[in-house]
CSV table of C-alpha atoms in Angstrom, one decimal:
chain,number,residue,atom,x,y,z
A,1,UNK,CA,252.7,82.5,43.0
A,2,UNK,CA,251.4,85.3,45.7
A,3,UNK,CA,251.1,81.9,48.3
A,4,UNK,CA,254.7,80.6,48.0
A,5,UNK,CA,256.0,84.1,47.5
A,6,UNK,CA,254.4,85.0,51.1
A,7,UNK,CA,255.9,82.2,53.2
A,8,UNK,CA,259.4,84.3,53.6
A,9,UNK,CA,256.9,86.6,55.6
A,10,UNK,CA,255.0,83.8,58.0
A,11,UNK,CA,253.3,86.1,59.8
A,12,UNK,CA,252.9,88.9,57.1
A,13,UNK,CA,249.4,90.7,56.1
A,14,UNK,CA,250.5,89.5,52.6
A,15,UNK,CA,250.4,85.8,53.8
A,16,UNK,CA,247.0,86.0,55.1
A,17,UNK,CA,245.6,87.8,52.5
A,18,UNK,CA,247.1,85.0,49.9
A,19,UNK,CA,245.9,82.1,52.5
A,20,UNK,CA,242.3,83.2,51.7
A,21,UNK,CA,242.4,83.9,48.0
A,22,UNK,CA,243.5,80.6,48.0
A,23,UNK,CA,241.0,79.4,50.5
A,24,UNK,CA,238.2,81.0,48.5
A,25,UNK,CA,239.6,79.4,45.1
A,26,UNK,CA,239.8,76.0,47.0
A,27,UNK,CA,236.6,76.3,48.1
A,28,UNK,CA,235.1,76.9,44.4
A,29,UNK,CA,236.6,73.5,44.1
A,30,UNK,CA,235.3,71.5,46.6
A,31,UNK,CA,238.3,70.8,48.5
A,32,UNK,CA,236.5,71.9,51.6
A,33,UNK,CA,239.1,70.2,53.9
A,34,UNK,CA,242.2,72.1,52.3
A,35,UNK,CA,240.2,75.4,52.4
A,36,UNK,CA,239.4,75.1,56.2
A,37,UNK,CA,243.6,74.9,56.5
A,38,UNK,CA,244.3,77.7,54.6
A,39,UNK,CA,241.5,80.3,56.3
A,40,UNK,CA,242.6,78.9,59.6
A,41,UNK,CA,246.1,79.8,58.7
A,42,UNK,CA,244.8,83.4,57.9
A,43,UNK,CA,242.6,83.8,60.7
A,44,UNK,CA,245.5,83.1,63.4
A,45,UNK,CA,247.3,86.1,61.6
A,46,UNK,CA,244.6,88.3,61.2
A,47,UNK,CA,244.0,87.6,65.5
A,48,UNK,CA,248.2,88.3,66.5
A,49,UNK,CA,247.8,91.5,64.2
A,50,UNK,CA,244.5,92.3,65.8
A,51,UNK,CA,243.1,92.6,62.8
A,52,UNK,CA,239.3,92.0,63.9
A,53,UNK,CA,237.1,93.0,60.8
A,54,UNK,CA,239.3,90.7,58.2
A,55,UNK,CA,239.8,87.5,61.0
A,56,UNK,CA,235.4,87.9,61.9
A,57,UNK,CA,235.1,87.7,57.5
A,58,UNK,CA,237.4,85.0,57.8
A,59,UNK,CA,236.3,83.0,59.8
A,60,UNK,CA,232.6,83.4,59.0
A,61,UNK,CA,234.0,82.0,55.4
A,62,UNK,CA,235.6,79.0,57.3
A,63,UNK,CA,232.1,78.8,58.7
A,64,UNK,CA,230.8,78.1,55.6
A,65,UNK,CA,233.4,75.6,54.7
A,66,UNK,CA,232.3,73.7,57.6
A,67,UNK,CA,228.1,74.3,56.7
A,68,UNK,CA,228.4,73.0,53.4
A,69,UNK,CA,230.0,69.4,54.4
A,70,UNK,CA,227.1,68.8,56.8
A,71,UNK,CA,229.6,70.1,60.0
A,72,UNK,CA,226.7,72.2,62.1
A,73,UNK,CA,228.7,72.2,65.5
A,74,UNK,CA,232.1,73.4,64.0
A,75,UNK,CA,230.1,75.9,61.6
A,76,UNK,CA,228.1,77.1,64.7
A,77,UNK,CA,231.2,77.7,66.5
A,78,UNK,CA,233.1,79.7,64.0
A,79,UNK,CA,229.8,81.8,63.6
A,80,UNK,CA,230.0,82.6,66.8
A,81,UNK,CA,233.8,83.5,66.6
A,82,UNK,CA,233.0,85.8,63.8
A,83,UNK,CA,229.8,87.9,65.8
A,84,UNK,CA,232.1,88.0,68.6
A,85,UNK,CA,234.9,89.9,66.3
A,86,UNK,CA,232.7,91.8,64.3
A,87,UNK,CA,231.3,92.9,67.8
A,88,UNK,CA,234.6,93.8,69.2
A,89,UNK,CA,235.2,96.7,66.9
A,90,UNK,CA,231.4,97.6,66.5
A,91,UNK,CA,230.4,96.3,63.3
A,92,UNK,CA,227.0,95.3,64.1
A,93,UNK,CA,226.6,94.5,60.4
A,94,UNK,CA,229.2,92.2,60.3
A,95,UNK,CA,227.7,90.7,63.7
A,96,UNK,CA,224.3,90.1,61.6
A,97,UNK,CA,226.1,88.5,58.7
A,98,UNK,CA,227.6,86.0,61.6
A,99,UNK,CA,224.3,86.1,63.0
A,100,UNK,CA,222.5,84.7,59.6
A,101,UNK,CA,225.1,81.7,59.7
A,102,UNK,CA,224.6,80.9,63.1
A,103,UNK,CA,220.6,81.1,62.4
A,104,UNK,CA,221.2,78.4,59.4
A,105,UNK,CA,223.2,76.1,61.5
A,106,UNK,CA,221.5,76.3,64.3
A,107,UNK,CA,218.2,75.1,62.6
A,108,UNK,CA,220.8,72.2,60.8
A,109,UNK,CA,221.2,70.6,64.3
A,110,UNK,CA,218.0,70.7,64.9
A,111,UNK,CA,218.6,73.4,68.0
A,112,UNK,CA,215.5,75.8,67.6
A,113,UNK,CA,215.7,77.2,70.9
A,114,UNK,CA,219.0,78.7,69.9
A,115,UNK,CA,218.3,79.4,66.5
A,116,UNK,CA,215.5,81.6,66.8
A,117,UNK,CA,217.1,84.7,68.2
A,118,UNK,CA,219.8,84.5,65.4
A,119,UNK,CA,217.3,84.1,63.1
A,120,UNK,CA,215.3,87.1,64.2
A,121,UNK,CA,218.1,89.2,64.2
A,122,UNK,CA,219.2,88.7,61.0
A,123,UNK,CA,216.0,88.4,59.7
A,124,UNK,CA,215.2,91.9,61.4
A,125,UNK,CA,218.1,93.4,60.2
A,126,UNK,CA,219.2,92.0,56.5
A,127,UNK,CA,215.3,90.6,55.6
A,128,UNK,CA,215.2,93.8,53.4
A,129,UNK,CA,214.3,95.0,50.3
A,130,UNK,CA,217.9,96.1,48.5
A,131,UNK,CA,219.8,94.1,50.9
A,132,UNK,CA,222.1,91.2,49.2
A,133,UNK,CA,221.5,88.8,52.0
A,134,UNK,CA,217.2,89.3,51.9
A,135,UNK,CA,216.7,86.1,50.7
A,136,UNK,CA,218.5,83.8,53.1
A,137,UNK,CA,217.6,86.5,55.8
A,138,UNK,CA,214.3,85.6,54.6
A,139,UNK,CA,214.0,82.1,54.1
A,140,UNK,CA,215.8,81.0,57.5
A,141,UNK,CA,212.9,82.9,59.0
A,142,UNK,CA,210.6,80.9,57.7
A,143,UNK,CA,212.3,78.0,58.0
A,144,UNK,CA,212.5,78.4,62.3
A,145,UNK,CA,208.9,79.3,61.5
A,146,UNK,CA,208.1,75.7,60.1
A,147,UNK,CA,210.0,74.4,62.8
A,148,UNK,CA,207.9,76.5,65.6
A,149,UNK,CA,205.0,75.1,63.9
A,150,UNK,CA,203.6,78.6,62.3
A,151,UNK,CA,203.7,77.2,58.7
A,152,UNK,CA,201.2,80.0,57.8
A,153,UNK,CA,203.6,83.0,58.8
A,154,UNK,CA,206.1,81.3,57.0
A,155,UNK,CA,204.2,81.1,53.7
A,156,UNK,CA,203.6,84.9,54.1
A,157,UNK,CA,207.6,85.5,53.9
A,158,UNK,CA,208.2,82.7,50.9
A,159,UNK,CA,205.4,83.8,48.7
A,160,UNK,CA,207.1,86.7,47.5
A,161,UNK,CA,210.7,85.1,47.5
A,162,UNK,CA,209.0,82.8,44.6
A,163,UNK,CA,207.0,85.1,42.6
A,164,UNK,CA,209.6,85.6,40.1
A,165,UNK,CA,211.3,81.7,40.2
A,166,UNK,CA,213.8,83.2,42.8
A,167,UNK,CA,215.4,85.2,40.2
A,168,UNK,CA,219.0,85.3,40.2
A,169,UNK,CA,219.0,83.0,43.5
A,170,UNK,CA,221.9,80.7,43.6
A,171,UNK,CA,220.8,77.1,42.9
A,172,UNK,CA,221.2,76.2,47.0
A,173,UNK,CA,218.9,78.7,48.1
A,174,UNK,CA,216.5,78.1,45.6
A,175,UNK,CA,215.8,74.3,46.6
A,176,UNK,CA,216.2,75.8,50.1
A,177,UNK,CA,213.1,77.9,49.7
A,178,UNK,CA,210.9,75.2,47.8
A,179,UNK,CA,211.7,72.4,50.3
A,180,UNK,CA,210.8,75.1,53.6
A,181,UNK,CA,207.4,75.7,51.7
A,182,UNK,CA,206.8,72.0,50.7
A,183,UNK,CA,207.2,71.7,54.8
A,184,UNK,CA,204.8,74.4,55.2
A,185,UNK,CA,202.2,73.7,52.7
A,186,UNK,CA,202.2,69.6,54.1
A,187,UNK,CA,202.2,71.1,57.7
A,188,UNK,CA,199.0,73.2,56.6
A,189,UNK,CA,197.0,69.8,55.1
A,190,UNK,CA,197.9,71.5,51.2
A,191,UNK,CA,199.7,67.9,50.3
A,192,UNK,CA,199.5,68.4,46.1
A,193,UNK,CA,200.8,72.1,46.2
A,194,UNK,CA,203.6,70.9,49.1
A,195,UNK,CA,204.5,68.2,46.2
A,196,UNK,CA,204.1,70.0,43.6
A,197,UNK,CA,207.1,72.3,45.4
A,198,UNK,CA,209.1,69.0,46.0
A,199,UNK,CA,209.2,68.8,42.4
A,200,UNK,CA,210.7,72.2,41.9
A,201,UNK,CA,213.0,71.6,44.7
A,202,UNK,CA,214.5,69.0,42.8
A,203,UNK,CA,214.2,70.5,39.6
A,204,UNK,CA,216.4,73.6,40.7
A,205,UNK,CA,218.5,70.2,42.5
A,206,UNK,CA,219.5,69.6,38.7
A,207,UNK,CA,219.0,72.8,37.1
């Protein structure tokens, strides 16, 4: 296809855009190891072509990659890789996007200190009504909040994230925000409504 096609160009735009189709198409199938190859091999195209605003997405995606199989110190890194980019041709919100992934794996290696201005930031910045990324913007602020030991100030952000069920939440974020409140409520002495959202944690686990 497109991929194979590419390879006469090595170093083409073409091949890099192909690389990450295929890297995002990989990555719908689990194959998180092949997918971190194939946005690596775009990202070191995008950066000869100085192509900054598609190698900071790309590598914020290869970020993910790394997240979601548990890998906090190489996600953290490409995070960082991607707010550096997206700062180097003034895309502050590109820089928050990068900003919400450090945030996430930050608080994943247990490294608060660090996490909390991320957190803020992106909190401050994409924790908005109409904005896509409001709900993990959200709920990673109340998760460093749990961790800083302010369960109550975290309720205060999660209440309204679970008004309607999460909505139309993916399945991850959902859990996400049930399990940070089930730390909150137990934090705050309320043990049957903290179980009560282990329940539905697990429950939106199998949904």
């Amino acid at each position: 296809g497109a991929y194979r096609n590419a390879q006469v160009h090595a170093d083409s735009l073409e091949r890099a855009k192909a690389a990450s189709m295929l890297a995002d198409l990989v990555s719908m199938g689990h194959d998180f190891e092949y997918a971190n190859k194939l946005h690596s091999e775009a990202y070191a195209i995008q950066r000869d072509l100085d192509l900054s605003d598609l190698a900071a997405n790309e590598v914020l995606l290869r970020g993910y990659t790394h997240l979601v199989r548990g890998d906090w110190e190489r996600a953290l890194k490409d995070f960082e890789a991607s707010a550096r980019e997206a700062h180097s041709y003034g895309n502050q919100y590109a820089v928050d996007y990068a900003l919400l992934g450090q945030c996430e794996a930050a608080l994943d290696g247990d490294l608060i200190e660090r996490a909390a201005p991320a957190c803020e930031r992106a909190h401050e910045a994409l924790g908005v009504p109409g904005e896509t990324m409001a709900f993990p913007a959200t709920t990673l602020m109340a998760r460093l909040l749990v961790e800083q030991g302010e369960p109550a100030r975290a309720l205060r952000l999660l209440d309204p994230l679970t008004a309607d069920g999460g909505g139309g939440e993916m399945t991850t974020l959902r859990v996400m925000v049930q399990e940070v409140r089930a730390q909150a409520l137990s934090l705050l002495g309320r043990n049957a409504e903290a179980y009560a959202a282990m329940r539905q944690a697990n429950e939106d686990a199998e949904s």
